[in-house]
Coordinates of N, CA and C in Angstrom, one line a residue:
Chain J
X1362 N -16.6 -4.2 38.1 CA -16.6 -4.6 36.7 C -17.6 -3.9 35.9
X1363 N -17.4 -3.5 34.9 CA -18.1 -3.1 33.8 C -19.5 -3.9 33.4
X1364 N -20.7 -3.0 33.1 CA -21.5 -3.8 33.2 C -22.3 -2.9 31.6
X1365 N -23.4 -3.5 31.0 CA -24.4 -2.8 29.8 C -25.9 -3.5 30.5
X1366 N -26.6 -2.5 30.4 CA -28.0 -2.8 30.4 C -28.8 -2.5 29.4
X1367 N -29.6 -3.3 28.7 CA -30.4 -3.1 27.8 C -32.1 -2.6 28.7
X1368 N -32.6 -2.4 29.0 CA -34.0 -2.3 29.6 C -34.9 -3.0 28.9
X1369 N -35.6 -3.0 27.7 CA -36.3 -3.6 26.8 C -36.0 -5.1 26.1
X1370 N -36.3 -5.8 26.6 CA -36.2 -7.0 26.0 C -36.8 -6.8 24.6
X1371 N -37.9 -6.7 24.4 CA -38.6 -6.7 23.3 C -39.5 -5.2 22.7
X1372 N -39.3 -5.1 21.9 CA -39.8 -3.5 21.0 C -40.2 -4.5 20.2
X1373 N -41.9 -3.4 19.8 CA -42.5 -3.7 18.7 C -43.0 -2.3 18.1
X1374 N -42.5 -2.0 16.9 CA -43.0 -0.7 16.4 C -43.1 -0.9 15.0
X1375 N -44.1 -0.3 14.4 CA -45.0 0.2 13.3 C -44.1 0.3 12.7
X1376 N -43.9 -0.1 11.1 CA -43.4 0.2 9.9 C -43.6 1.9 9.4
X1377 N -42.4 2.3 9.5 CA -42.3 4.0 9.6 C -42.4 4.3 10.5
X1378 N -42.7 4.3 12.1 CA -42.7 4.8 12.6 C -40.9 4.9 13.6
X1379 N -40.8 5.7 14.0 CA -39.8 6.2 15.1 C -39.3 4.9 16.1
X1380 N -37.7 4.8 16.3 CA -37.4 3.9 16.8 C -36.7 4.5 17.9
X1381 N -36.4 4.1 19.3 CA -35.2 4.4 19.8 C -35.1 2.6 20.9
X1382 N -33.3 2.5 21.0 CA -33.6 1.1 21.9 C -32.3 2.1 22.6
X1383 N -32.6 1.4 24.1 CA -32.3 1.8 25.6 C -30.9 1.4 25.6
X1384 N -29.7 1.8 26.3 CA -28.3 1.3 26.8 C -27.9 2.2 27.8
X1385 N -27.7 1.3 28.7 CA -26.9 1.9 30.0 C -25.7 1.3 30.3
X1386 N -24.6 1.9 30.8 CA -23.4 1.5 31.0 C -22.9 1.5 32.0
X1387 N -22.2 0.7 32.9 CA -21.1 1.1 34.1 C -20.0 0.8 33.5
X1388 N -19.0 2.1 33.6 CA -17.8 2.3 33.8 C -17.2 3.3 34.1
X1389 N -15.7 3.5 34.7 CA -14.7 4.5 35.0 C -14.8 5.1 34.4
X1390 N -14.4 5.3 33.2 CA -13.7 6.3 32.7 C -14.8 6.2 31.0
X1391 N -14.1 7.2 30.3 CA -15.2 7.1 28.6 C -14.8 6.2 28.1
X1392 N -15.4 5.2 27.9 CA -16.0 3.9 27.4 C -15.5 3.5 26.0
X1393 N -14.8 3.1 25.0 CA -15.7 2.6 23.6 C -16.9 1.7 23.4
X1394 N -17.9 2.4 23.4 CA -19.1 2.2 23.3 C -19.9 1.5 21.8
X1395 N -20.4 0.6 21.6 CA -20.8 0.2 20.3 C -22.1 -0.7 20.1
X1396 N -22.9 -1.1 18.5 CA -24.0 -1.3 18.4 C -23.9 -1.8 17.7
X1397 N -24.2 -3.2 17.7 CA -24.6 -4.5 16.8 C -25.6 -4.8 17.0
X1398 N -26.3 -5.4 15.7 CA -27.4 -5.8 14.8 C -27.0 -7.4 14.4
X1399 N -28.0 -8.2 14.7 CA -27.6 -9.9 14.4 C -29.2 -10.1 13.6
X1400 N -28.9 -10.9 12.9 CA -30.3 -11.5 12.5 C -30.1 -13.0 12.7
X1401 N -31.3 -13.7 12.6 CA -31.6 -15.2 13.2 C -30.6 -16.3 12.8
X1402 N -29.7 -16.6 13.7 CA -28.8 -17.7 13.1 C -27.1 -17.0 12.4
X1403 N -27.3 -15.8 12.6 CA -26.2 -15.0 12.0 C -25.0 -14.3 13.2
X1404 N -24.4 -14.2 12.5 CA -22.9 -13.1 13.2 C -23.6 -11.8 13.3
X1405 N -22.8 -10.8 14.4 CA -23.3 -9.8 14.5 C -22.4 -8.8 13.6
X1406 N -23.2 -7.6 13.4 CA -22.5 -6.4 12.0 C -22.7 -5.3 13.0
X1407 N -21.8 -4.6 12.8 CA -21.5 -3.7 13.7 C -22.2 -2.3 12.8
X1408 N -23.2 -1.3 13.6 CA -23.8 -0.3 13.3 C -22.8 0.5 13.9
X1409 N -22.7 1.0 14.6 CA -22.1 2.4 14.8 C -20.6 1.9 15.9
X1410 N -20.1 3.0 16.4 CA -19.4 3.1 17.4 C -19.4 4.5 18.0
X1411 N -18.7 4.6 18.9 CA -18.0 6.2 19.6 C -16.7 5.4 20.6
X1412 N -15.8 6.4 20.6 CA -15.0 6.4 21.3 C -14.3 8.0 21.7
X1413 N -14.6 8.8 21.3 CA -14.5 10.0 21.4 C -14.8 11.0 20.6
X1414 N -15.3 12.6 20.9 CA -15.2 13.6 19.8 C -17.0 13.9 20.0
X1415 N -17.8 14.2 18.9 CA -19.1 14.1 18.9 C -20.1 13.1 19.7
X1416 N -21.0 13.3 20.4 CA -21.9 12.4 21.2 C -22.7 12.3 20.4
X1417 N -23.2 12.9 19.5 CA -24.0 12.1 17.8 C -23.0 11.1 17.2
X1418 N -23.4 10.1 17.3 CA -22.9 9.5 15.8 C -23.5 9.0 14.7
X1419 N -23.2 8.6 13.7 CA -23.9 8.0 13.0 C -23.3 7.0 12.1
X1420 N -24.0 6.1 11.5 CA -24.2 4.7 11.9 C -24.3 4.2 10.4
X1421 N -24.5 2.6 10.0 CA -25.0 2.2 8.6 C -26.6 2.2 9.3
X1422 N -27.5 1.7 7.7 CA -28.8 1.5 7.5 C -29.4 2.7 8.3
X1423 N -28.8 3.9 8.4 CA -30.1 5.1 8.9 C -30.3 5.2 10.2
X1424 N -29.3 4.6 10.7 CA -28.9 4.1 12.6 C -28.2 5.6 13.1
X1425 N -28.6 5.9 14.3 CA -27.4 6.9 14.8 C -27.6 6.7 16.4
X1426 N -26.8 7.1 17.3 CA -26.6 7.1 18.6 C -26.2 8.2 19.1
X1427 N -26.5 8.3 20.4 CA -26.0 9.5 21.3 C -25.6 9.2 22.9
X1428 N -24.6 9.6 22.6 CA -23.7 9.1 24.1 C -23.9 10.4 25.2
X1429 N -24.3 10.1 25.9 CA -25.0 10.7 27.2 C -24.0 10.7 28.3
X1430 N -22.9 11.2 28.7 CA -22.0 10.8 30.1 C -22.6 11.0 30.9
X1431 N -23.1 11.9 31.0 CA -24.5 12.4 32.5 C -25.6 11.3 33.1
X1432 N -25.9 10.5 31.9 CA -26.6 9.8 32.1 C -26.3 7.9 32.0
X1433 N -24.9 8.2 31.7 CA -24.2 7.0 31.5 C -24.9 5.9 30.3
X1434 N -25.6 6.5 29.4 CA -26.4 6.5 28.3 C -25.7 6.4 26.7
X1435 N -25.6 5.0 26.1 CA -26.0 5.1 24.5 C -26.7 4.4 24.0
X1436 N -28.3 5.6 23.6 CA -29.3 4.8 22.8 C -28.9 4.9 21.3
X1437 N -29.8 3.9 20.5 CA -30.0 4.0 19.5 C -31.4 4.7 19.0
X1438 N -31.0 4.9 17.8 CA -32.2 5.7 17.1 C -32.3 5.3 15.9
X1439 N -34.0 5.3 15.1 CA -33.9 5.9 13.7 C -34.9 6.4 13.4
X1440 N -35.4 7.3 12.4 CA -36.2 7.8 12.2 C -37.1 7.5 11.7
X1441 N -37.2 6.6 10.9 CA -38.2 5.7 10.1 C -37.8 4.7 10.0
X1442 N -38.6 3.7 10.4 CA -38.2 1.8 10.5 C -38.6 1.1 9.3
X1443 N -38.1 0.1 8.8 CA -38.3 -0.7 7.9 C -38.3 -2.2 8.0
X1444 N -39.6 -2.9 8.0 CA -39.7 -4.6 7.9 C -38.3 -5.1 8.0
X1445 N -37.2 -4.5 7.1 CA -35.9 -5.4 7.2 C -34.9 -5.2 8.4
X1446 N -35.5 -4.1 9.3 CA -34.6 -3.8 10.6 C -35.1 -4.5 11.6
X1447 N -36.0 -5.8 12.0 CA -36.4 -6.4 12.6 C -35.1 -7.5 12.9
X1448 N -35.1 -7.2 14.1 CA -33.6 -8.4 13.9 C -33.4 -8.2 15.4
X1449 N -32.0 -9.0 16.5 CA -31.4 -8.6 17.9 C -30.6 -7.3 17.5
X1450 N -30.8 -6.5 18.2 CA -29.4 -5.5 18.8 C -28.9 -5.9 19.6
X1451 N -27.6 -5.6 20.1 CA -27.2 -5.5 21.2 C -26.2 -4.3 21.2
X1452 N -25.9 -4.1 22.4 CA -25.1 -2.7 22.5 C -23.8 -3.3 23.3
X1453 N -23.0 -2.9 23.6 CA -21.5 -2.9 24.0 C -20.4 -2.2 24.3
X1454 N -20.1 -2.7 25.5 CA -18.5 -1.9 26.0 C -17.2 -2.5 25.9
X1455 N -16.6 -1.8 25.0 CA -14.9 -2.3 25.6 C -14.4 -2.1 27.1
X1456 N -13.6 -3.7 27.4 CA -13.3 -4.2 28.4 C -12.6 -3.4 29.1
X1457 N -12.2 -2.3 30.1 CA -11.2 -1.1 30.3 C -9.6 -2.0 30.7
X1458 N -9.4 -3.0 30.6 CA -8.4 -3.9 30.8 C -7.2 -3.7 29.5
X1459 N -6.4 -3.7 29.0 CA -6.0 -3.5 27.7 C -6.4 -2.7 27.1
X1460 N -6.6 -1.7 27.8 CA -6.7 -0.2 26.5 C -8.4 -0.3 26.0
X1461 N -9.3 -1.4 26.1 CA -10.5 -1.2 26.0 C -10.1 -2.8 24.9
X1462 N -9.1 -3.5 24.3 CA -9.1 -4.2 23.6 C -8.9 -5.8 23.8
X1463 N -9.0 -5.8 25.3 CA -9.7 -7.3 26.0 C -10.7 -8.0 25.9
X1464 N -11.7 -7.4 24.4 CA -13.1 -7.9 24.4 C -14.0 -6.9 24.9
X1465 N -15.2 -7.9 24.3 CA -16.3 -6.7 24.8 C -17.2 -7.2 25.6
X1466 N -17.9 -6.8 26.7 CA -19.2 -6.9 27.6 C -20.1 -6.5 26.5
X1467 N -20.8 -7.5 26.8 CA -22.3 -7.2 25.9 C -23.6 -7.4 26.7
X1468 N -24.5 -6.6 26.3 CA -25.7 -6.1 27.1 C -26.9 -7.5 26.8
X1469 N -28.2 -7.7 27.4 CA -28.7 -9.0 26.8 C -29.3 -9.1 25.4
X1470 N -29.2 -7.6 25.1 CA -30.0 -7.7 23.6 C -31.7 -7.3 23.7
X1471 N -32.0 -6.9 23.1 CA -33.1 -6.1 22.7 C -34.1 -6.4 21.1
X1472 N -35.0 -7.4 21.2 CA -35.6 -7.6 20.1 C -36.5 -6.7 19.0
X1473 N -36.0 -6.8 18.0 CA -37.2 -5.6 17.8 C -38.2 -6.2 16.6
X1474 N -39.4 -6.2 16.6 CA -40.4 -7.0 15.9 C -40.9 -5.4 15.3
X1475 N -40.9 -5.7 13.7 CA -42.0 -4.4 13.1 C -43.1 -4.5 12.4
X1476 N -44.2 -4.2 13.2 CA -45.7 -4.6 12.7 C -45.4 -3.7 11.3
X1477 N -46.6 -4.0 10.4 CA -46.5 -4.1 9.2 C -47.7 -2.9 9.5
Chain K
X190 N -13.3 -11.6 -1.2 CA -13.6 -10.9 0.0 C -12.9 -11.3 1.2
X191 N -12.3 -10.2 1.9 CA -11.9 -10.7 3.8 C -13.0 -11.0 4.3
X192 N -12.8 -11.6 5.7 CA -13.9 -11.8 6.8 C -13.5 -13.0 7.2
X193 N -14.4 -13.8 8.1 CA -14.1 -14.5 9.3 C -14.4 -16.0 8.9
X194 N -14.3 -17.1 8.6 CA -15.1 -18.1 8.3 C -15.3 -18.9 9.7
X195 N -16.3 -19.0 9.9 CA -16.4 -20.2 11.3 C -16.8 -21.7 10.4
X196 N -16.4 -22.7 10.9 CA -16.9 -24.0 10.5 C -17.3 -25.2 11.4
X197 N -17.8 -26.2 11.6 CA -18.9 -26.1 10.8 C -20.0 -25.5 11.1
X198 N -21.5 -24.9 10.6 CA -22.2 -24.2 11.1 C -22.9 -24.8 11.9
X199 N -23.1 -26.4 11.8 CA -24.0 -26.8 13.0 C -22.8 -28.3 13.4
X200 N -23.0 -28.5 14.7 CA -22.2 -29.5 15.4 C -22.3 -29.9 16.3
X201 N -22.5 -31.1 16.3 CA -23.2 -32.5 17.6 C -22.5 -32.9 18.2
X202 N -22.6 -33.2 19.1 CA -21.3 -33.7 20.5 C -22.2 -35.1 20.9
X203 N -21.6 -36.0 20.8 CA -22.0 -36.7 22.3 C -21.4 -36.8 23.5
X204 N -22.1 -37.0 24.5 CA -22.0 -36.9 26.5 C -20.3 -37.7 25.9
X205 N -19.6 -36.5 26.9 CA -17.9 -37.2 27.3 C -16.9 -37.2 26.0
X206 N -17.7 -36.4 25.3 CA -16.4 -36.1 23.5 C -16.1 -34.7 23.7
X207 N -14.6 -34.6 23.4 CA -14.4 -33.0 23.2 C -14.6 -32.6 21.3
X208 N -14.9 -31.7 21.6 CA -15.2 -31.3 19.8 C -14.3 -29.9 20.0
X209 N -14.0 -29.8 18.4 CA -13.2 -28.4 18.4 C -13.6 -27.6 17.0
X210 N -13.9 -26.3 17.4 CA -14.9 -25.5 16.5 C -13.6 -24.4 15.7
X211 N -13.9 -24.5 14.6 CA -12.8 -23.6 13.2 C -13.0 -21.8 13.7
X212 N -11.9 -21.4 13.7 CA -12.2 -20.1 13.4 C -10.9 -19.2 12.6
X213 N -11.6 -19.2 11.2 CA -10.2 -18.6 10.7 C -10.7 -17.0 10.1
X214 N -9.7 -16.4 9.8 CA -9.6 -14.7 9.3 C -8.2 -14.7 8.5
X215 N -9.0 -13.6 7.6 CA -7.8 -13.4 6.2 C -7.8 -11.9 6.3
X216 N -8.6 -11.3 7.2 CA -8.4 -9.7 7.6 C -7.0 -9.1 7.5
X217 N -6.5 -10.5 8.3 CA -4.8 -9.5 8.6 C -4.7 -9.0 10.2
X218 N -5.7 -9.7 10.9 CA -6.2 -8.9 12.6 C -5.1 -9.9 13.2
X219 N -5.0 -8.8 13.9 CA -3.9 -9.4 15.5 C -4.9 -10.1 16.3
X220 N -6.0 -9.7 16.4 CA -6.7 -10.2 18.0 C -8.1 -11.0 17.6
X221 N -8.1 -12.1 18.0 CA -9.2 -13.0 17.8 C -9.9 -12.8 19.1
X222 N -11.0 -13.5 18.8 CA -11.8 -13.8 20.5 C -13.0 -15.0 20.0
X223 N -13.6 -15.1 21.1 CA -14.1 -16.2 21.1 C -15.7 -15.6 22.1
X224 N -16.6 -15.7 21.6 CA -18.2 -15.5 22.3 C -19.1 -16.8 22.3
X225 N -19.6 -17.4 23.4 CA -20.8 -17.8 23.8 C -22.0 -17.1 23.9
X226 N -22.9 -17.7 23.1 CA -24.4 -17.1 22.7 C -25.3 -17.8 23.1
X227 N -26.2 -17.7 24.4 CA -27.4 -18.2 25.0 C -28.5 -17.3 24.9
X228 N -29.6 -18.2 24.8 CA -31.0 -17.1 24.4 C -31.3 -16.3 25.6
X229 N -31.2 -15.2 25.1 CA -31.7 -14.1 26.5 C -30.5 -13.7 27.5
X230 N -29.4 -13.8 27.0 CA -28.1 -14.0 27.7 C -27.3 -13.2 27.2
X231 N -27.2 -12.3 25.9 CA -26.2 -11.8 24.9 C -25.2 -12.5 24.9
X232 N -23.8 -11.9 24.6 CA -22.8 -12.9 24.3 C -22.0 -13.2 25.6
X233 N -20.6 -13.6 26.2 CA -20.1 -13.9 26.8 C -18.6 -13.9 26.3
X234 N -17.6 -13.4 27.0 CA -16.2 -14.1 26.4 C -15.6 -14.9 27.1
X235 N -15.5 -16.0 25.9 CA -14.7 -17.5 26.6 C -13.0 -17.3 26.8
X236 N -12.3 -16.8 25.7 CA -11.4 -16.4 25.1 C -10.6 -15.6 24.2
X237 N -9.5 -15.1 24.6 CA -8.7 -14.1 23.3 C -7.9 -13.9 23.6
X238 N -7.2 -13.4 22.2 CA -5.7 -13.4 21.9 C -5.2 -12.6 21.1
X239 N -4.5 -11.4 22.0 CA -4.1 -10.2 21.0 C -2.7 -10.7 20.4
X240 N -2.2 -11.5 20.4 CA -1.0 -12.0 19.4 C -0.9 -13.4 19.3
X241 N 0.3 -14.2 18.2 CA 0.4 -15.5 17.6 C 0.9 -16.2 19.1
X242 N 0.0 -17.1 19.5 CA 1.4 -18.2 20.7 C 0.8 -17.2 21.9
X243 N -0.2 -16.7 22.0 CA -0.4 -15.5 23.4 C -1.6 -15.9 23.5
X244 N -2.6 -16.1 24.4 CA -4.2 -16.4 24.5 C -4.5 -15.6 26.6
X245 N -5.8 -15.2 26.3 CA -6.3 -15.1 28.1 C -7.7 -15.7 27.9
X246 N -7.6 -16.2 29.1 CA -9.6 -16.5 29.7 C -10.3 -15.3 30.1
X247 N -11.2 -15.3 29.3 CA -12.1 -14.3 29.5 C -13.1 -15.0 30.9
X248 N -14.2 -14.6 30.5 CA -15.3 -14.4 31.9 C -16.1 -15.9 31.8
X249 N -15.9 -17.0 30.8 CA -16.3 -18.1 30.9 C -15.4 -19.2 30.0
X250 N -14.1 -19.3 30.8 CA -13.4 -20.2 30.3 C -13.4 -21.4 30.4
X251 N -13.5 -22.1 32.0 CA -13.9 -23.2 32.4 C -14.6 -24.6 31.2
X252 N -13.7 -25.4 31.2 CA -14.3 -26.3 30.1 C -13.6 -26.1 28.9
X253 N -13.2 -24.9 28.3 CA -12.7 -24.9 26.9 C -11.4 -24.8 26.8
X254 N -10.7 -25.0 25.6 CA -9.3 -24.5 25.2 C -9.2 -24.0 24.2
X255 N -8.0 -23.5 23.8 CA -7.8 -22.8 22.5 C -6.2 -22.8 22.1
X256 N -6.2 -22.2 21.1 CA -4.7 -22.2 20.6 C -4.2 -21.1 19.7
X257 N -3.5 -20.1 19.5 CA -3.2 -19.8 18.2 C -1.7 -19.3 17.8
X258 N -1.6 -21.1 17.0 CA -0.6 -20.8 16.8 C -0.2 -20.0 15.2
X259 N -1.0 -19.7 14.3 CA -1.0 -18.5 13.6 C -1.8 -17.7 13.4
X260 N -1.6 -16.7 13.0 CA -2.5 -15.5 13.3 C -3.8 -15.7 12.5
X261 N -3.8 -16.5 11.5 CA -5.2 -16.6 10.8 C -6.3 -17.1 11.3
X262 N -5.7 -18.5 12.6 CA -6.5 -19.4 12.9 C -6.8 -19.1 14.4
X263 N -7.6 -19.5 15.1 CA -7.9 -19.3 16.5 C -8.8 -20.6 17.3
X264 N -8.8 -21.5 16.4 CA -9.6 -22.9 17.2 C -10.2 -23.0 18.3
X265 N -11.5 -22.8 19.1 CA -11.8 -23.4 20.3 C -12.0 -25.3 20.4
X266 N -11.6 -25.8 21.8 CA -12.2 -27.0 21.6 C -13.2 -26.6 22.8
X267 N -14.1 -27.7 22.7 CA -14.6 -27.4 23.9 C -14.8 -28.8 24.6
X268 N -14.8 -29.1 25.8 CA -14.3 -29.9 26.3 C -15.2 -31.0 26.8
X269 N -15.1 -32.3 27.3 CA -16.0 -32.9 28.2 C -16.4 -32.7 29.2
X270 N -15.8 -31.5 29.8 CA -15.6 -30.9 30.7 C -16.8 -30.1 31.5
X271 N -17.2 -29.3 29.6 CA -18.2 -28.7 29.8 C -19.4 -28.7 30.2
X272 N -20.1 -28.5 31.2 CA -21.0 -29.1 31.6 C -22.2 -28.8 31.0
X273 N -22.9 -28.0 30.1 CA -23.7 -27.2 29.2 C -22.9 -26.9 28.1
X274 N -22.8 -27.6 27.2 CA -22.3 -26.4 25.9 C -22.7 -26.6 25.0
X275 N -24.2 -27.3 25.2 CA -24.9 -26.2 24.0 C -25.3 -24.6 24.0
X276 N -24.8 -24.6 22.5 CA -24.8 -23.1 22.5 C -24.6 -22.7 21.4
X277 N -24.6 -21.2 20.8 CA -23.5 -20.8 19.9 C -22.7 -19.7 19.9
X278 N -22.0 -20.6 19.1 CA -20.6 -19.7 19.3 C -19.7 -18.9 18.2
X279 N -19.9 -17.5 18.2 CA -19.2 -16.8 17.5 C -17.6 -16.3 17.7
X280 N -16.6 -16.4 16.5 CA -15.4 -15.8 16.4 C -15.5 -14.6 16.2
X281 N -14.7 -13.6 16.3 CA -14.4 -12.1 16.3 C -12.9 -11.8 16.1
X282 N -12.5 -11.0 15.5 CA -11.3 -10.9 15.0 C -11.8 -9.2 15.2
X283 N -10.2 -8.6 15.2 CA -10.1 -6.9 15.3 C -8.8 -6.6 14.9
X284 N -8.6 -5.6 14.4 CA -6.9 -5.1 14.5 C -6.5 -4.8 16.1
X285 N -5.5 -4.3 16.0 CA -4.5 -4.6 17.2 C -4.6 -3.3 17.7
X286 N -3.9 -2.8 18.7 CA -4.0 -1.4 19.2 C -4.9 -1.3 20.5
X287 N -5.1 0.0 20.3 CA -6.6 0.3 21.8 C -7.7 -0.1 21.0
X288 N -9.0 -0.9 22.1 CA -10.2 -0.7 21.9 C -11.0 -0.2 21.1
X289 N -11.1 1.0 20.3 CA -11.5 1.7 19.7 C -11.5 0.7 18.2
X290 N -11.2 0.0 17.9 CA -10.9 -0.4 16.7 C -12.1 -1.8 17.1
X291 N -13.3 -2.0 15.8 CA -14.1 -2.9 16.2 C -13.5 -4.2 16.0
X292 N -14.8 -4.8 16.3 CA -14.5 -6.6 16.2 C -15.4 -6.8 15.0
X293 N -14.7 -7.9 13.9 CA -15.8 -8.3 13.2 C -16.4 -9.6 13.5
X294 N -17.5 -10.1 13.4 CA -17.6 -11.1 13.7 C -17.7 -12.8 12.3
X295 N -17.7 -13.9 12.6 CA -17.9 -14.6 11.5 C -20.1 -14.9 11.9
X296 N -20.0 -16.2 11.1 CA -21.2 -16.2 11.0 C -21.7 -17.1 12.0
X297 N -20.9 -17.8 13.0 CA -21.2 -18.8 14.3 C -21.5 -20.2 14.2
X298 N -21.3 -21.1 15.0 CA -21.4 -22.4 15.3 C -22.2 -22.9 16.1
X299 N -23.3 -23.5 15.9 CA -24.2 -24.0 16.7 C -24.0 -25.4 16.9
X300 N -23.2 -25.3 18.4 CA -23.4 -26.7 18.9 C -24.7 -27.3 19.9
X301 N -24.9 -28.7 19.7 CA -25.9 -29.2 20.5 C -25.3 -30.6 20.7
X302 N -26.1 -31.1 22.0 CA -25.4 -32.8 22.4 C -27.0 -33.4 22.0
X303 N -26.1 -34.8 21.9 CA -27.0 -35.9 21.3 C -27.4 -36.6 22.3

């Protein structure tokens, strides 16, 4: 079965400074791979995706990712953080069951707090 | 605006009541689903349904049901059954096709027992 690992429960980084959060995947074959953003008590909004083509993507709010097959790897990134990006991530795989469209496995999520 | 309305946003069960949680969409999506949200746990899938009258159990069905008999609506109950269900719980809607096409989500239901 398909599996997402987050590594980092919790990130805490500096306003402006450099972000990246961890995703690891098991599966067969290339993945649709994706990156949601929840804030406290809310639905999740979906930042980026890949499903094929470029292993850069890019994303809303300044977000981008890079899909690693070698390393069975999609982190997130951004280059400068802002107070309002404090919120859960989580990262995600489509289910390989129906074409990838059985739902998604989702990783535990990853906090991110940004000192001021 | 499209998008997902879940209702109500917060919902109380007492021990041995089934309660049943709203999930509607005006998207136009073929495929609903249904996520469990525990702290430290990310989400889970209870349920989904890539067409009207068509539903599968995902990876934590046990306890709940569902229905959809039009495409707008997607209802979970969740049952007496359940032996924990406090929680919350988000709807998701997507167009139809392969995977590649996201899920949106609504804004979730937080149930707790009394």
């Amino acid at each position: 079965a398909q599996s997402v690992t987050q590594p980092d429960i919790h990130i805490t980084v500096s306003e402006g400074a450099s972000l990246e959060l961890r995703c690891n995947y098991s599966y067969g074959a290339t993945p649709y791979l994706f990156w949601y953003v929840q804030s406290p008590g809310q639905g999740l909004q979906l930042l980026l995706k890949y499903f094929s083509g470029d292993t850069l993507v890019q994303g809303i709010k300044g977000f981008e990712a890079e899909f690693k097959r070698s390393q069975s790897s999609f982190n997130l990134r951004k280059p400068s953080v802002h107070w309002s990006d404090a919120a859960e991530y989580f990262c995600a795989v489509g289910r390989p069951s129906g074409g990838g469209a059985d739902g998604l496995t989702f990783g535990k999520g990853t906090h991110l707090i940004i000192q001021p | 605006d499209g998008g997902i309305t879940q209702s109500p946003k917060y919902l109380f069960r007492k021990e041995g009541q089934n309660v049943t949680l709203s999930c509607e969409q005006n998207l136009n999506h073929d495929a609903m689903y249904w996520y469990r949200q525990d702290p430290g746990q990310g989400l889970r899938l209870i349920y989904y349904s890539q067409i009207v009258n068509d539903f599968q159990k995902g990876d934590i069905a046990e306890g709940y049901s569902v229905s959809r008999e039009k495409k707008e609506s997607f209802p979970l109950t969740v049952t007496s059954a359940q032996k924990n269900p406090t929680a919350f719980y988000l709807c998701a809607s997507r167009m139809g096709g392969l995977g590649n096409q996201p899920q949106h989500f609504g804004d979730g239901t937080r149930l707790s027992i009394l």
